[in-house]
Coordinates of C-alpha atoms in Angstrom, one line a residue:
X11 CA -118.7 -30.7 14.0
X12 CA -120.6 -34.0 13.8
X13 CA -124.0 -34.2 15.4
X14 CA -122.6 -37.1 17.6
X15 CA -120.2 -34.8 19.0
X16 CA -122.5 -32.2 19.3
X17 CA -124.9 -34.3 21.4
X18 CA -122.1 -35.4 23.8
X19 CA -121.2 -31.1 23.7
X20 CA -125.1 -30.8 25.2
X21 CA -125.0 -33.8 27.1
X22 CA -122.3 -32.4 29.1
X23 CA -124.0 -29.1 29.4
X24 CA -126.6 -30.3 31.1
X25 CA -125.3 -32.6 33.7
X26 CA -123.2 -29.8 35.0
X27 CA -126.3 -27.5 35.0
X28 CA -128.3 -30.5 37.2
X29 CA -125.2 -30.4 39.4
X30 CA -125.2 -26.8 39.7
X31 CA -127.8 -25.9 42.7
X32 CA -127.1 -22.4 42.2
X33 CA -127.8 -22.7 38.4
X34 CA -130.9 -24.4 39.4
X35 CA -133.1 -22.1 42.1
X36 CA -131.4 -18.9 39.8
X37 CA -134.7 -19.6 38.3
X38 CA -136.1 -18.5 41.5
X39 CA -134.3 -15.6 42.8
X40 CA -135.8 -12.8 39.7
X41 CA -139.2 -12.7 41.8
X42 CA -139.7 -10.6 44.7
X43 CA -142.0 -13.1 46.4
X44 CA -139.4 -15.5 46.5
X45 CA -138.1 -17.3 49.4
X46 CA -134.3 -16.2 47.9
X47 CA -135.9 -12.5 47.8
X48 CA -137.4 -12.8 51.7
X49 CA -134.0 -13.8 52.9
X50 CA -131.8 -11.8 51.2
X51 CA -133.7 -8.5 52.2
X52 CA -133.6 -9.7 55.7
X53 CA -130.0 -10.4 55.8
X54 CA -128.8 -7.3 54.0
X55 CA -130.8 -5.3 55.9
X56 CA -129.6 -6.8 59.0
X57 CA -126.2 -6.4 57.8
X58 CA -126.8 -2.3 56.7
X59 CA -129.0 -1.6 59.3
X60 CA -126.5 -3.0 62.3
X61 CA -129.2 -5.1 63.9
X62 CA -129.7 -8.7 65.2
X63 CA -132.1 -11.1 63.8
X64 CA -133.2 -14.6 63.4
X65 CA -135.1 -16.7 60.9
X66 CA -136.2 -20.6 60.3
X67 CA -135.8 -22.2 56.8
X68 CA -138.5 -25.0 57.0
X69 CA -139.4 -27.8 54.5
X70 CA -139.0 -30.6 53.5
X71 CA -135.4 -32.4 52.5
X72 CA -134.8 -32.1 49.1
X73 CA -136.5 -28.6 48.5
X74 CA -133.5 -26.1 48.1
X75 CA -133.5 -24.9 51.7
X76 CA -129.0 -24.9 51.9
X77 CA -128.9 -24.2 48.3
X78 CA -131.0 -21.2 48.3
X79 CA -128.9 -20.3 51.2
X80 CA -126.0 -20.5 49.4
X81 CA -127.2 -18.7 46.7
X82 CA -128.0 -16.0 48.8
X83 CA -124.8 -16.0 50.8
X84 CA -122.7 -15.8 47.6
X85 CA -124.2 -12.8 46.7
X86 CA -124.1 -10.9 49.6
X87 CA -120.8 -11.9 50.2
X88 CA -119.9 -10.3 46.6
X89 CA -121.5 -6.7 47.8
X90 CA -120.6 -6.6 51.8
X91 CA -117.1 -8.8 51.2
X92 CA -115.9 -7.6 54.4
X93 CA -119.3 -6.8 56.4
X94 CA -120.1 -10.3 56.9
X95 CA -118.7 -13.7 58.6
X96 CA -120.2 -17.5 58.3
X97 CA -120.3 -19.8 61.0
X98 CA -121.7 -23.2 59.9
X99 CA -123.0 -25.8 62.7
X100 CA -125.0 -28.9 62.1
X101 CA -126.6 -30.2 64.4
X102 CA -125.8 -34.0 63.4
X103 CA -122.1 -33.1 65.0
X104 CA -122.5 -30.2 66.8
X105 CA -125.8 -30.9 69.3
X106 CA -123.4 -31.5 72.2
X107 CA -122.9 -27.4 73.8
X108 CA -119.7 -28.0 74.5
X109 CA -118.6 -29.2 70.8
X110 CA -120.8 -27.1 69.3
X111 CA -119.0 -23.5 71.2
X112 CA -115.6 -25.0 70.6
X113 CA -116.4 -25.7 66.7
X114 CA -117.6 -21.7 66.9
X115 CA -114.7 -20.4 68.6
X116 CA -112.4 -22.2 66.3
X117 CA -114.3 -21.0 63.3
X118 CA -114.2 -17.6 64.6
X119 CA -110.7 -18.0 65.1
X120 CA -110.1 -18.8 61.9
X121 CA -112.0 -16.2 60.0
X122 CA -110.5 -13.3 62.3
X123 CA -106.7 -15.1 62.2
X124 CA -106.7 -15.6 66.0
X125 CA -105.1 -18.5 67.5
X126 CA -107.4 -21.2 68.6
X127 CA -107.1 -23.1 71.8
X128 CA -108.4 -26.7 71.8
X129 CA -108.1 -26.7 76.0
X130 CA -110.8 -23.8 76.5
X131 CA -113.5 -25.2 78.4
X132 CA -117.0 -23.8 78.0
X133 CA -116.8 -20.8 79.7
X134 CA -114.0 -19.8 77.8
X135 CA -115.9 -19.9 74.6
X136 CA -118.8 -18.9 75.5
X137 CA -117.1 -15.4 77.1
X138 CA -114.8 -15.1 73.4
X139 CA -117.8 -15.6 71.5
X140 CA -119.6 -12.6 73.4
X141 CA -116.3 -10.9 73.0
X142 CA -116.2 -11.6 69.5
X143 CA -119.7 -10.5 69.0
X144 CA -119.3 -7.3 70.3
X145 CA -115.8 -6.6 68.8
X146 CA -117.6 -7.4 65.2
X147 CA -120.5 -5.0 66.1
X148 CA -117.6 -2.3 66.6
X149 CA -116.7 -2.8 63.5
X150 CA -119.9 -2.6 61.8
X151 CA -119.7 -6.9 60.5
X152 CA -122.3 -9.0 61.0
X153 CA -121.9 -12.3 62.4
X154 CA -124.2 -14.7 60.8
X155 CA -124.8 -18.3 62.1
X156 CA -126.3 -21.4 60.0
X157 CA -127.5 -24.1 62.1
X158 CA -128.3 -26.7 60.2
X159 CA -130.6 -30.1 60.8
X160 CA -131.8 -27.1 63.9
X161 CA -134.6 -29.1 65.6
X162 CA -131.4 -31.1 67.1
X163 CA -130.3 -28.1 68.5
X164 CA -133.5 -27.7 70.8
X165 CA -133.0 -30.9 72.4
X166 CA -132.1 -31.1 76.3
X167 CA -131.2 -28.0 78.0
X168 CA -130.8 -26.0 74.8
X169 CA -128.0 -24.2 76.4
X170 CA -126.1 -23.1 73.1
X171 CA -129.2 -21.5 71.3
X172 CA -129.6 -19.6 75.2
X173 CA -125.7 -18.6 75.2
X174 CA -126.1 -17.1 71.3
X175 CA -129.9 -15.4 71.3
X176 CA -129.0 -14.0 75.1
X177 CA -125.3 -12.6 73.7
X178 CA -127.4 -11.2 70.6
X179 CA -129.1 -9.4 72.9
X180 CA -126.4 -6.6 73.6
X181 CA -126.8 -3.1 71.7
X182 CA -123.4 -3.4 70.4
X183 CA -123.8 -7.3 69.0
X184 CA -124.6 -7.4 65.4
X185 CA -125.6 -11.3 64.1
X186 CA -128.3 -13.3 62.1
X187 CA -129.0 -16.8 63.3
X188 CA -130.4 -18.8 60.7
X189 CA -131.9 -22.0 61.5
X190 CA -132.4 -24.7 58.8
X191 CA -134.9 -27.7 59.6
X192 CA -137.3 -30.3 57.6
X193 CA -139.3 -30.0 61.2
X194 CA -142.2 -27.8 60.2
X195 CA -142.6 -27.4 64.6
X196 CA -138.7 -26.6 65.1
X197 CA -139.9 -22.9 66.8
X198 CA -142.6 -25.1 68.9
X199 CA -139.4 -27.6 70.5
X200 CA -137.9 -24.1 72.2
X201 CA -137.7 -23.5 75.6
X202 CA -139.5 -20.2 77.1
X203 CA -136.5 -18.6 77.9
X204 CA -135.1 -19.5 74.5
X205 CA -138.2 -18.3 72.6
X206 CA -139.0 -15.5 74.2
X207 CA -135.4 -14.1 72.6
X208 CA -136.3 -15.5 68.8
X209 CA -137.6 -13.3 66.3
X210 CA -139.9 -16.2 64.9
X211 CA -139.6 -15.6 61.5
X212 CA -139.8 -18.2 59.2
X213 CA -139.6 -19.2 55.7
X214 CA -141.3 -22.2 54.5
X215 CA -139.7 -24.1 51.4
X216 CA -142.4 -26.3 49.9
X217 CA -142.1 -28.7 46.3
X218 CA -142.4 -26.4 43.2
X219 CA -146.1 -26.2 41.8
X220 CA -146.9 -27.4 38.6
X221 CA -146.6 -23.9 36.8
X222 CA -142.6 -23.4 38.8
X223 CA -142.2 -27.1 37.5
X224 CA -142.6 -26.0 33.7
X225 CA -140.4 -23.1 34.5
X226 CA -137.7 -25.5 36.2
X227 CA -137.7 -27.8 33.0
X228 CA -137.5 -25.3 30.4
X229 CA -134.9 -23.5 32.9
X230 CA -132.2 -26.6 32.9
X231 CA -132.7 -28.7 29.9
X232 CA -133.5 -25.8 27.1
X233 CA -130.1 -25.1 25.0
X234 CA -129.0 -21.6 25.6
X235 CA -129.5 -19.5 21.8
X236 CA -126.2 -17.5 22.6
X237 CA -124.0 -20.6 22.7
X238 CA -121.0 -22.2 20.3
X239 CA -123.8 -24.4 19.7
X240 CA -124.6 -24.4 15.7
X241 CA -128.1 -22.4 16.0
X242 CA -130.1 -25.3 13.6
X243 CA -128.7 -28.0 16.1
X244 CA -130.6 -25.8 19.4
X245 CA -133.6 -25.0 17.4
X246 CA -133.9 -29.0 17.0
X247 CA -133.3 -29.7 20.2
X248 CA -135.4 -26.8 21.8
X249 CA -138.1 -27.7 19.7
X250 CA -138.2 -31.6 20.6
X251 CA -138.2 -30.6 23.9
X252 CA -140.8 -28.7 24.0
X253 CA -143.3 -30.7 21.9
X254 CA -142.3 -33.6 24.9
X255 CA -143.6 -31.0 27.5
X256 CA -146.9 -30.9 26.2
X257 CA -147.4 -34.4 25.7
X258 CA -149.8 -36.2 27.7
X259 CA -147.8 -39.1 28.5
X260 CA -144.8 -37.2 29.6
X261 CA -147.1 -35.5 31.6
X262 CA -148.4 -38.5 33.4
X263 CA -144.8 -39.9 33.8
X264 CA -143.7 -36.6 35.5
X265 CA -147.2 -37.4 38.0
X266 CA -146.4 -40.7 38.4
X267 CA -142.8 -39.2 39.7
X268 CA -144.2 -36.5 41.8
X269 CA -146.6 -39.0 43.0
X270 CA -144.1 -40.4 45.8
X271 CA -141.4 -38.0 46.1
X272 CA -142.3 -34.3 44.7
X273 CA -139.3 -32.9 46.1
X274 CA -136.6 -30.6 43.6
X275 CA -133.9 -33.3 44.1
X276 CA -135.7 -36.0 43.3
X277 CA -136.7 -34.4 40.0
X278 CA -133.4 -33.8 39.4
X279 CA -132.0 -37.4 39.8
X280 CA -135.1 -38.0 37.2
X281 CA -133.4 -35.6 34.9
X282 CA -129.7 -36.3 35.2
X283 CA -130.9 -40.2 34.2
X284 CA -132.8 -39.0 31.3
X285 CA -130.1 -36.9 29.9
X286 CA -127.4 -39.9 30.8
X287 CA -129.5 -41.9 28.3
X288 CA -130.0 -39.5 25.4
X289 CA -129.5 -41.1 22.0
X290 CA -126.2 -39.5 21.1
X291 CA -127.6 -40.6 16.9
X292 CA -129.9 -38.6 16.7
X293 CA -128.6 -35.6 19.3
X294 CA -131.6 -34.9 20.6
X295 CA -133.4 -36.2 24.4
X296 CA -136.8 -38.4 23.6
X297 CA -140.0 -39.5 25.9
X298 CA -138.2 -42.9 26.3
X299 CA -136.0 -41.3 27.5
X300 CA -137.7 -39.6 30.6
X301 CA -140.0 -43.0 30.5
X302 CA -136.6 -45.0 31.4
X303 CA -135.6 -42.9 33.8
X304 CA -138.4 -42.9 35.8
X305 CA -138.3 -46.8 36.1
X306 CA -134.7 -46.5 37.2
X307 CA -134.8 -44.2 40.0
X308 CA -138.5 -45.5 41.3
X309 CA -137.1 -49.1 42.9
X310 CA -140.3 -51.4 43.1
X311 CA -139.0 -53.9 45.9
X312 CA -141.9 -56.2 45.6
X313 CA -141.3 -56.5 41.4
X314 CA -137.8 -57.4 42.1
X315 CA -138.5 -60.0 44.8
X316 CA -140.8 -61.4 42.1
X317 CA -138.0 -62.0 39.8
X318 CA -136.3 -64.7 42.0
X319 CA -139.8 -66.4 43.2
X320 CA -140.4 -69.7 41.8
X321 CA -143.5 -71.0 39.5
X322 CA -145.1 -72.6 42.5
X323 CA -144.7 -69.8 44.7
X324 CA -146.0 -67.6 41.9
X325 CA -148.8 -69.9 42.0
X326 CA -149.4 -69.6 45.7
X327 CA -149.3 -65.9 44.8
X328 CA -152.3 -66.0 42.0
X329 CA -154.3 -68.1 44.6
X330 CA -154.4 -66.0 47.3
X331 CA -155.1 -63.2 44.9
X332 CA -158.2 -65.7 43.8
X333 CA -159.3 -65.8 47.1
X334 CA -159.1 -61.8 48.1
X335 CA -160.9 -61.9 44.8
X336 CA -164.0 -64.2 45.7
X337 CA -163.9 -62.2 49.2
X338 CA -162.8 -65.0 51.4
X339 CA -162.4 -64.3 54.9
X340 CA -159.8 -67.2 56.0
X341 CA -156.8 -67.4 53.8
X342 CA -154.6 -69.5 55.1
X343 CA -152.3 -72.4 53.8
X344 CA -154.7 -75.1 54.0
X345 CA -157.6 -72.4 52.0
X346 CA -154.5 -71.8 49.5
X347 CA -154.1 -75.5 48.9
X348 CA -157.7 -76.1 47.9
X349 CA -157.3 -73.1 45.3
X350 CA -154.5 -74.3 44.2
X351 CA -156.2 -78.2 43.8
X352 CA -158.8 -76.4 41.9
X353 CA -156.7 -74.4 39.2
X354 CA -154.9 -78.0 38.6
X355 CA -158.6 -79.3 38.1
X356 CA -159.4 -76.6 35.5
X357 CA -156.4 -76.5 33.5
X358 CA -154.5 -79.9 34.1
X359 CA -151.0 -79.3 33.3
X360 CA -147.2 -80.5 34.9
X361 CA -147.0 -77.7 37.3
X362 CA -148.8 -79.7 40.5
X363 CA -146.4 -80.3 43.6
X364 CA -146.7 -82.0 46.5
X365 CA -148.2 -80.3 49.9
X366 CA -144.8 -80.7 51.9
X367 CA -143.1 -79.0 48.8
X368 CA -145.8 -76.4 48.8
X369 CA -145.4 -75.8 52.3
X370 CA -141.7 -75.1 52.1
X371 CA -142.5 -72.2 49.1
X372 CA -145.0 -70.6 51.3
X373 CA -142.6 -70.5 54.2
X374 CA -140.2 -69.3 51.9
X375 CA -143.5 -66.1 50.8
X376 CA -143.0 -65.2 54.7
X377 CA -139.6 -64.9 54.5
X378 CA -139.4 -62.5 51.3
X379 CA -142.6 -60.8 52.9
X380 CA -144.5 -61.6 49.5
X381 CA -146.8 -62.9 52.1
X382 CA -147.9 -62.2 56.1
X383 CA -149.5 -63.7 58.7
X384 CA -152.5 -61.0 59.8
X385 CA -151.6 -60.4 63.7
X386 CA -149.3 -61.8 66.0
X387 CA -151.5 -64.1 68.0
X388 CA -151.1 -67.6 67.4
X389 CA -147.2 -68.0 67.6
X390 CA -148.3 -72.1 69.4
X391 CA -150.5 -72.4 66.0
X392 CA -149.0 -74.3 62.9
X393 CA -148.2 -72.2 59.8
X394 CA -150.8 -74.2 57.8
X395 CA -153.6 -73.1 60.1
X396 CA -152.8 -69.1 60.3
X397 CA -154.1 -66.8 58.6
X398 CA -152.3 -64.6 56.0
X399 CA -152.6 -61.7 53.9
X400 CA -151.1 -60.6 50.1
X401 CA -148.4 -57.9 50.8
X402 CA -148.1 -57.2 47.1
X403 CA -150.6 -55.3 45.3
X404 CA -152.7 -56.7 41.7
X405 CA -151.3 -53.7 39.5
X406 CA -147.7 -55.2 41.0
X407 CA -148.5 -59.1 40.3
X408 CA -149.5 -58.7 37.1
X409 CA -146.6 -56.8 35.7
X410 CA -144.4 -59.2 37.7
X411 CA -146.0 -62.1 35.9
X412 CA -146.1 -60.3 32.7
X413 CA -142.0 -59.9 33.1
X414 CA -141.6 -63.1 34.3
X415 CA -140.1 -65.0 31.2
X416 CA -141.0 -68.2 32.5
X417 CA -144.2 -68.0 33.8
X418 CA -146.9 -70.5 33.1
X419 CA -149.5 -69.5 30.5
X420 CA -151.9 -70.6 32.8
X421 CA -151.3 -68.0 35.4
X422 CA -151.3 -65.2 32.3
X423 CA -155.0 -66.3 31.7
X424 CA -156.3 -66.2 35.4
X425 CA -154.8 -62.8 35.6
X426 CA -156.3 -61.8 32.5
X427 CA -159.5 -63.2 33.9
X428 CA -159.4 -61.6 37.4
X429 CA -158.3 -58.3 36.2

């Protein structure tokens, strides 16, 4: 087998691992401190036990709060396969009472092989679902409902959370109500009556640390040793990979990712990029690699607008960044116009335009919010007299003007000079 082939082999491997979210919080589930562990004891033992219960799942999006779920469902599912019944909500379509007792009912009717009735009004579904409640408790099977997006759920008159914590309440009910939210103050949105009948526990789902992200790595991009992979070929690729670990600047990259979004999907869009650009050559994943894929998923707005600005208004942008520079309160067009005057005076060259011109490409600034006036006041004033402010940072002008291909030497040299 040629190593070409063998690298599209791996390649393959590991998308379908990042697309896997239970083959990526597995990692998680062997420790008993685990937020899997905490949920799956409390379900099982809701479901042995015969008793009701209810928790909150709380983070932030993107940190395995469904798939953990999910992971945990599929294997209680596998030892209690008829102890247990789903009933999913969200609350994105289901935050209406009415929809959301209907959408219960009809689920109910459809795990149990009952015939649903789309004419029911509430009462009707509210009295089958007490019904059904206390017909599953008979029969030892525990009813367990996922609200997701839950914080919706607690808005107005909360009248289906009432209806299902106040059934739960019978001696012969048997259910879980699991609550999933990215409000960390979903429990704090309940009613009195509504609290007073919720266990309050909760289980908060927060970014892996730095020690769970080394685990994570090694966890989805290391080559499995028991594999139809040739066992030179994995050694290779194992070892490369984990030399890149310890590098400093894969390191920093990984920072600079976690930096604005730490979350375990974002991570994961990181890695499904790197891997799409592995050299398939050489077979094996490289630091440009994870290096390119961080510029691709992290969008800079403000480098992209600065692609389609033209050399005047990049010189209306090096001016005002001259003037924040010398610590000039007023900055307005007319205070731009005399920088600009003076860079022409310095370093005469073809690039001067006249002030309606100039005007136009600073109007044109405000538009692409390059630029922006400071406050509101002064809507009656003229744009030349108004004071504005740089919107785009110097790290982000420089590298702009560094990428530029046709930028003026001119500009490279004040930058070089400021900076």
């Amino acid at each position: 087998m040629g190593l070409e082939s063998l690298a599209e082999q791996a390649e393959i491997l590991l998308r379908s691992r990042l697309c896997n979210p239970n083959f990526i919080f597995s990692i998680f589930s062997s420790s008993p401190d685990s937020n899997y562990s905490k949920l799956k004891y409390m379900i099982s033992s809701s479901v042995t036990e015969a008793c009701n219960n209810s928790v909150l799942l709380l983070g932030p999006r993107g940190c395995g709060k469904v798939a953990v779920l999910e992971l945990v469902l599929e294997d209680l599912l596998k030892e209690y396969p008829d102890m247990i019944s789903v009933i999913k909500l969200n609350g994105f379509l289901h935050s209406d009472h009415n929809c959301a007792l209907k959408e219960i009912s009809r689920q109910l009717c459809l795990e149990h092989q009952l015939l649903f009735s789309k004419m029911a009004t509430f009462d009707d579904n509210a009295q089958f679902m007490v019904s059904m409640l206390r017909e599953c408790g008979l029969a030892h099977k525990t009813i367990l409902f996922i609200l997701d997006e839950f914080d919706l759920f607690a808005q107005g008159k909360q009248l289906l959370l009432y209806s299902l914590l106040d059934a739960m309440q019978s001696v012969t009910s048997q259910a879980v109500v699991i609550g999933i939210s990215c409000r960390l103050d979903a429990d704090q949105l309940l009613e009195k009556r509504v609290r007073s009948r919720f266990s309050h526990r909760k289980l908060l789902f927060l970014p892996p640390s730095r020690e769970g992200l080394q685990r994570l790595l090694e966890h989805i991009l290391l080559l499995p040793t028991n594999s139809s992979f040739p066992h030179e070929y994995v050694a290779a690729f194992n070892d490369k990979l984990l030399k890149i670990f310890t590098d400093v600047k894969f390191k920093e990259t990984v920072d600079n990712l976690s930096y604005c979004d730490s979350t375990v999907n974002h991570l994961l869009r990181f890695l499904f990029s790197a891997v799409s650009h592995m050299d398939l050559k050489s077979g094996l994943l490289s630091l440009e690699n994870f290096k390119g894929a961080l510029s691709t998923i992290q969008r800079q707005p403000k480098l992209e607008a600065l692609k389609d600005c033209s050399v005047l208004e990049l010189y209306i942008l090096v001016c005002m960044k001259r003037l924040e520079a010398k610590e000039q309160e007023l900055r307005n067009f007319n205070s731009i116009m005399k920088e600009y005057k003076s860079i022409h005076d310095t370093f005469p060259t073809s690039d001067y335009y006249a002030r309606n011109v100039c005007l136009r490409a600073f109007e044109h600034l405000l538009q692409r919010e390059l630029i922006s006036f400071e406050d509101n006041r002064g809507h009656g004033q003229s744009t030349e007299f108004r004071p504005v402010k740089l919107l785009i940072s110097w790290p982000e002008l420089y590298q702009g003007l560094k990428s530029y291909h046709s930028c003026p030497l001119i500009l490279h040299k004040i930058m070089d000079r400021e900076g």
